[in-house]
GROMACS .gro file of C-alpha atoms in nm:
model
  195
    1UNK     CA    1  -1.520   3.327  -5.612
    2UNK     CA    2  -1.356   3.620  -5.758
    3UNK     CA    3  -1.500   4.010  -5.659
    4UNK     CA    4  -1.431   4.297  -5.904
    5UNK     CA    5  -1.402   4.574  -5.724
    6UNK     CA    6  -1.645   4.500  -5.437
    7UNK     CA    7  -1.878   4.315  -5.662
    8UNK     CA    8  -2.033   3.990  -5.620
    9UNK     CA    9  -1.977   3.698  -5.822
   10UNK     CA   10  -2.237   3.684  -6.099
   11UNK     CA   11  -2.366   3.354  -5.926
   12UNK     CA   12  -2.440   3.488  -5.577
   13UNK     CA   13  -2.633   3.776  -5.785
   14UNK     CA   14  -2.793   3.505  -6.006
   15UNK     CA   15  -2.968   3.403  -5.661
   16UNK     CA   16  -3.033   3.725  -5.544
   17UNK     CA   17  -3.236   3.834  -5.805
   18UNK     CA   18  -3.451   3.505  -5.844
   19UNK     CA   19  -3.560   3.567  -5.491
   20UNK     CA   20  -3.658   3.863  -5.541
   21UNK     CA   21  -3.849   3.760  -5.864
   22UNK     CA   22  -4.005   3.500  -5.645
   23UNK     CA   23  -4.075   3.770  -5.336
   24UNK     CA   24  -4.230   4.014  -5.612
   25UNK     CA   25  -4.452   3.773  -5.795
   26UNK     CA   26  -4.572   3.634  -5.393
   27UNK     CA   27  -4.641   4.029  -5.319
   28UNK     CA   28  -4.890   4.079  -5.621
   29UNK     CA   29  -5.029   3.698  -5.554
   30UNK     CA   30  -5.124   3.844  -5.238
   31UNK     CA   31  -5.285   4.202  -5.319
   32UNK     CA   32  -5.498   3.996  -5.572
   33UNK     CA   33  -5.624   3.673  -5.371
   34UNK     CA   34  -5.701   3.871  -5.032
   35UNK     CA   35  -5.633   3.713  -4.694
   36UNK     CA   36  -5.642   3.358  -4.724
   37UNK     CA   37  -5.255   3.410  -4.935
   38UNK     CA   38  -5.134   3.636  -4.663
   39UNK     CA   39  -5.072   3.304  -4.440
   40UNK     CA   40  -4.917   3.085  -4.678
   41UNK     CA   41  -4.708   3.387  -4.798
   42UNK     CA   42  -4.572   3.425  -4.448
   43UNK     CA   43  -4.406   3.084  -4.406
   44UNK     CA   44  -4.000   3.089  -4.558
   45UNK     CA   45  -3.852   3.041  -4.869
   46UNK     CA   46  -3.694   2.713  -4.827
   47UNK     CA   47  -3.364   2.658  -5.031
   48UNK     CA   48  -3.473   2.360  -5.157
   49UNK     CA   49  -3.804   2.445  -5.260
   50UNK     CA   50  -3.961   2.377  -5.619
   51UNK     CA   51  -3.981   2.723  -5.731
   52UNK     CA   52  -3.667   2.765  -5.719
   53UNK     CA   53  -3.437   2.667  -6.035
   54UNK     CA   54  -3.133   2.472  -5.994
   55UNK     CA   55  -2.780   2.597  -6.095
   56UNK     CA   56  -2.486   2.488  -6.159
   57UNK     CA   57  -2.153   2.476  -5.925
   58UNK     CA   58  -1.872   2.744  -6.016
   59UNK     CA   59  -1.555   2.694  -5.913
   60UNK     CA   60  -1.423   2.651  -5.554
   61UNK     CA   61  -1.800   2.635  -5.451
   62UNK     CA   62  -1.935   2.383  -5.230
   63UNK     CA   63  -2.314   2.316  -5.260
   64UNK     CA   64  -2.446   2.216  -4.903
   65UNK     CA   65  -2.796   2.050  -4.855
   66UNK     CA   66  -2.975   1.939  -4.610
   67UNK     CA   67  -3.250   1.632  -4.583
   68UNK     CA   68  -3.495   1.678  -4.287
   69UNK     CA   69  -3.559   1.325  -4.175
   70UNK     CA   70  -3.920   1.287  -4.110
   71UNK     CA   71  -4.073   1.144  -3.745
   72UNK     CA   72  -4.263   0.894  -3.926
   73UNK     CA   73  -3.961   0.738  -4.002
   74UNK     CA   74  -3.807   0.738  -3.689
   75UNK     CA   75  -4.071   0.580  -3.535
   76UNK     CA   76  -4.073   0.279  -3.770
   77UNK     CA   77  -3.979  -0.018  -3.604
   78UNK     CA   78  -3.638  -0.164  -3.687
   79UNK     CA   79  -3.646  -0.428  -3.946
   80UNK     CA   80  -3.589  -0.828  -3.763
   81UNK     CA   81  -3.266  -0.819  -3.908
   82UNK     CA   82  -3.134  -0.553  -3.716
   83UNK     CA   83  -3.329  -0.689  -3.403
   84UNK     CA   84  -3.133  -0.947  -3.369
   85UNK     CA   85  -2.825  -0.798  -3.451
   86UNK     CA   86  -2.910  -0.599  -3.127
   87UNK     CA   87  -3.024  -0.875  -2.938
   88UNK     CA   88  -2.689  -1.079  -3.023
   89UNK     CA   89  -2.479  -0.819  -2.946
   90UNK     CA   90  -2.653  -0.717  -2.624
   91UNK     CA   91  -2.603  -1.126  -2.550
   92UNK     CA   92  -2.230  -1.089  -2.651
   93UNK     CA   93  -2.187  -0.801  -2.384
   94UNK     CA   94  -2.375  -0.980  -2.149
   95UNK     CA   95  -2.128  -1.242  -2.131
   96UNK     CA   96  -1.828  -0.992  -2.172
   97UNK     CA   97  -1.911  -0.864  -1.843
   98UNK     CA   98  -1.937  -1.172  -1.667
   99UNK     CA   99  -1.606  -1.267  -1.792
  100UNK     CA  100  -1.501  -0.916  -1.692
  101UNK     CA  101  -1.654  -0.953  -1.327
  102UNK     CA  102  -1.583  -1.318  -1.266
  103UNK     CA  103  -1.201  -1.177  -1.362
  104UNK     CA  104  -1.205  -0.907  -1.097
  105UNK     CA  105  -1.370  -1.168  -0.880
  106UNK     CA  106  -1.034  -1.378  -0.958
  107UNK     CA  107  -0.836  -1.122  -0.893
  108UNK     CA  108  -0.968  -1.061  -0.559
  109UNK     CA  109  -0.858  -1.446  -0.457
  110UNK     CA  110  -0.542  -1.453  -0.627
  111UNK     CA  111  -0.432  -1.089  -0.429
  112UNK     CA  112  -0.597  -1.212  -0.110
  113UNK     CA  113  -0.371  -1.572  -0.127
  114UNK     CA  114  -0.106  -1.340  -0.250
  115UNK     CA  115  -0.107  -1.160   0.107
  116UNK     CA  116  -0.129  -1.438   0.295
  117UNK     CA  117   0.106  -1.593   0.151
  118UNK     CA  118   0.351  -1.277   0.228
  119UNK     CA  119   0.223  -1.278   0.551
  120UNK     CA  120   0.328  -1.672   0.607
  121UNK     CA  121   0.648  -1.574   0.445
  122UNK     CA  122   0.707  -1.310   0.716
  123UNK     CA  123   0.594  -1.501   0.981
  124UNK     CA  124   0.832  -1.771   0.880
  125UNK     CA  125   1.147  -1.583   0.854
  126UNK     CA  126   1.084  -1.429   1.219
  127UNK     CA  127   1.024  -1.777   1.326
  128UNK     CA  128   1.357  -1.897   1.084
  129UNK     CA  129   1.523  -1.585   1.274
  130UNK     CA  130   1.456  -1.694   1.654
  131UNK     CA  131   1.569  -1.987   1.566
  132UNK     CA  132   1.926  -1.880   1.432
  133UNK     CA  133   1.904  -1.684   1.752
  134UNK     CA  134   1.872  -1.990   1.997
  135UNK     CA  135   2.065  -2.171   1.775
  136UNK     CA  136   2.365  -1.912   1.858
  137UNK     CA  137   2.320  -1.883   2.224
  138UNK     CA  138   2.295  -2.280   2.197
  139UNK     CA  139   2.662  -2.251   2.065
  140UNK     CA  140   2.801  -2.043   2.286
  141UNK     CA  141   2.686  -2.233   2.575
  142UNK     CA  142   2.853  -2.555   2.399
  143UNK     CA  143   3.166  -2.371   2.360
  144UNK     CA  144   3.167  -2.227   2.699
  145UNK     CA  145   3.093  -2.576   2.855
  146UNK     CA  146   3.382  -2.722   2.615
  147UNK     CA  147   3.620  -2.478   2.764
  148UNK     CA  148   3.536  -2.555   3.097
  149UNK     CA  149   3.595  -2.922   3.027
  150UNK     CA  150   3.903  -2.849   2.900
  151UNK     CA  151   3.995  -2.664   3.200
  152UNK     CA  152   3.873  -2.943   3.422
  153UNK     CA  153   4.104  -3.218   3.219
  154UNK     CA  154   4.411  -2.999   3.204
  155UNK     CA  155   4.381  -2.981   3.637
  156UNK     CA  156   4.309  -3.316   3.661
  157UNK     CA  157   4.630  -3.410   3.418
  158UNK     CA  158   4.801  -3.193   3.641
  159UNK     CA  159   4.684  -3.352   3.952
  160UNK     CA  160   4.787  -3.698   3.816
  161UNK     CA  161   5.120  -3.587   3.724
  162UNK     CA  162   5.212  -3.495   4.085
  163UNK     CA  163   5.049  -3.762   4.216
  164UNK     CA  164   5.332  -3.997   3.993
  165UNK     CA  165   5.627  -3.745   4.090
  166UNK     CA  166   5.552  -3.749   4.444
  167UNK     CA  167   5.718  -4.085   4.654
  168UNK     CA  168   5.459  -4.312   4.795
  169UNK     CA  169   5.491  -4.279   5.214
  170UNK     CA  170   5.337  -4.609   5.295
  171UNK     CA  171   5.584  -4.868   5.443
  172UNK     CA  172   5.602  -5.218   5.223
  173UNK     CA  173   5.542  -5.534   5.379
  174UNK     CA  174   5.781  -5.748   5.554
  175UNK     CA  175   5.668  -6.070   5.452
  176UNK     CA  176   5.853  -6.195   5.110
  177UNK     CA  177   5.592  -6.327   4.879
  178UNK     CA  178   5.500  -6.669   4.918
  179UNK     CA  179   5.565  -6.947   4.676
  180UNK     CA  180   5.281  -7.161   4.519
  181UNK     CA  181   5.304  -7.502   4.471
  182UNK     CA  182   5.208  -7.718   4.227
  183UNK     CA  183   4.845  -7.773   4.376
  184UNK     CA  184   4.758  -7.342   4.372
  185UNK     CA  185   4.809  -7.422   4.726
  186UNK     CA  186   5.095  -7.187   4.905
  187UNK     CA  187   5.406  -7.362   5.034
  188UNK     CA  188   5.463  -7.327   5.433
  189UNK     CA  189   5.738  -7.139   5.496
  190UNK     CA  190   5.998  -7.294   5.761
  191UNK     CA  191   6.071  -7.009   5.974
  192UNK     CA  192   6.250  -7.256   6.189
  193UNK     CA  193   6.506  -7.380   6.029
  194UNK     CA  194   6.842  -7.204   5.963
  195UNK     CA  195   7.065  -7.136   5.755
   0.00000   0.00000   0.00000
């Protein structure tokens, strides 16, 4: 769309001045035919309407129109075809949201087992914990009873050790030990006789 010096381009003017051809020759219909035109002259000049000629495109023009879809057809019902399109695909979410809500259902068991399963887990390392603890104190009161067995055996070693040094103070017999005869019977001694 070129301008020449604040001109319009020729086709813009083309449709200016069949409108106004059109809004002329609708002016003298109506001085002739009296008041029954007046109300049919008063409804718009559509752009699509069949008085009007067609013309062609010119460059870097785009030609815009617009199709009024009628209520009649809108109101038609939809062909079976399309029915049950709709009906399989109202069926096919159907089932996608059980499958959704029996996996959030899932979901809801696995993260409730999940927790108590954490929850054993923590009970069982306190539990694995006071254990180690009484296991400790267990061992220390092994050890401390070890040393004081120790202690105990090095006294009495000590004790039996004197107990060798020391001489005995009892007196030894005077009697000379008898012989045994043949018979496990002892001989009599003959305290009598001399030497």
């Amino acid at each position: 769309m070129e301008s020449d010096g604040g001109r319009r381009p020729l086709a813009t003017e083309h449709a200016d001045v069949e409108m106004n051809e059109t809004a002329v020759l609708e002016a003298l219909n109506r001085f002739g035919s009296g008041r029954k035109r007046v109300a049919a002259v008063t409804q718009p000049i559509r752009a699509g309407s069949e008085n009007r000629r067609r013309r062609f495109i010119q460059d870097g023009e785009v030609v815009v129109e617009h199709h009024a879809v009628s209520r009649g057809a809108s109101r038609q019902p939809a062909p079976a075809q399309d029915t049950s399109e709709i009906d399989r695909l109202k069926a096919s979410l159907r089932r996608e949201q059980r499958r959704s809500e029996d996996a959030e259902r899932q979901l809801g068991d696995l993260q409730t087992q999940i927790r108590s399963q954490e929850t054993r887990a923590v009970h069982a390392e306190l539990h694995v914990k006071e254990l180690q603890q009484t296991l400790r104190e267990r061992d220390a009161r092994i050890a401390e009873l070890i040393g004081q067995i120790h202690a105990q055996k090095i006294s009495y070693e000590a004790a039996l050790d004197a107990a060798k040094v020391r001489p005995s103070r009892s007196k030894p017999s005077p009697v000379a030990p008898r012989e045994t005869a043949e018979n496990g019977e002892p001989e009599p001694v003959k305290w009598w006789i001399e030497d």
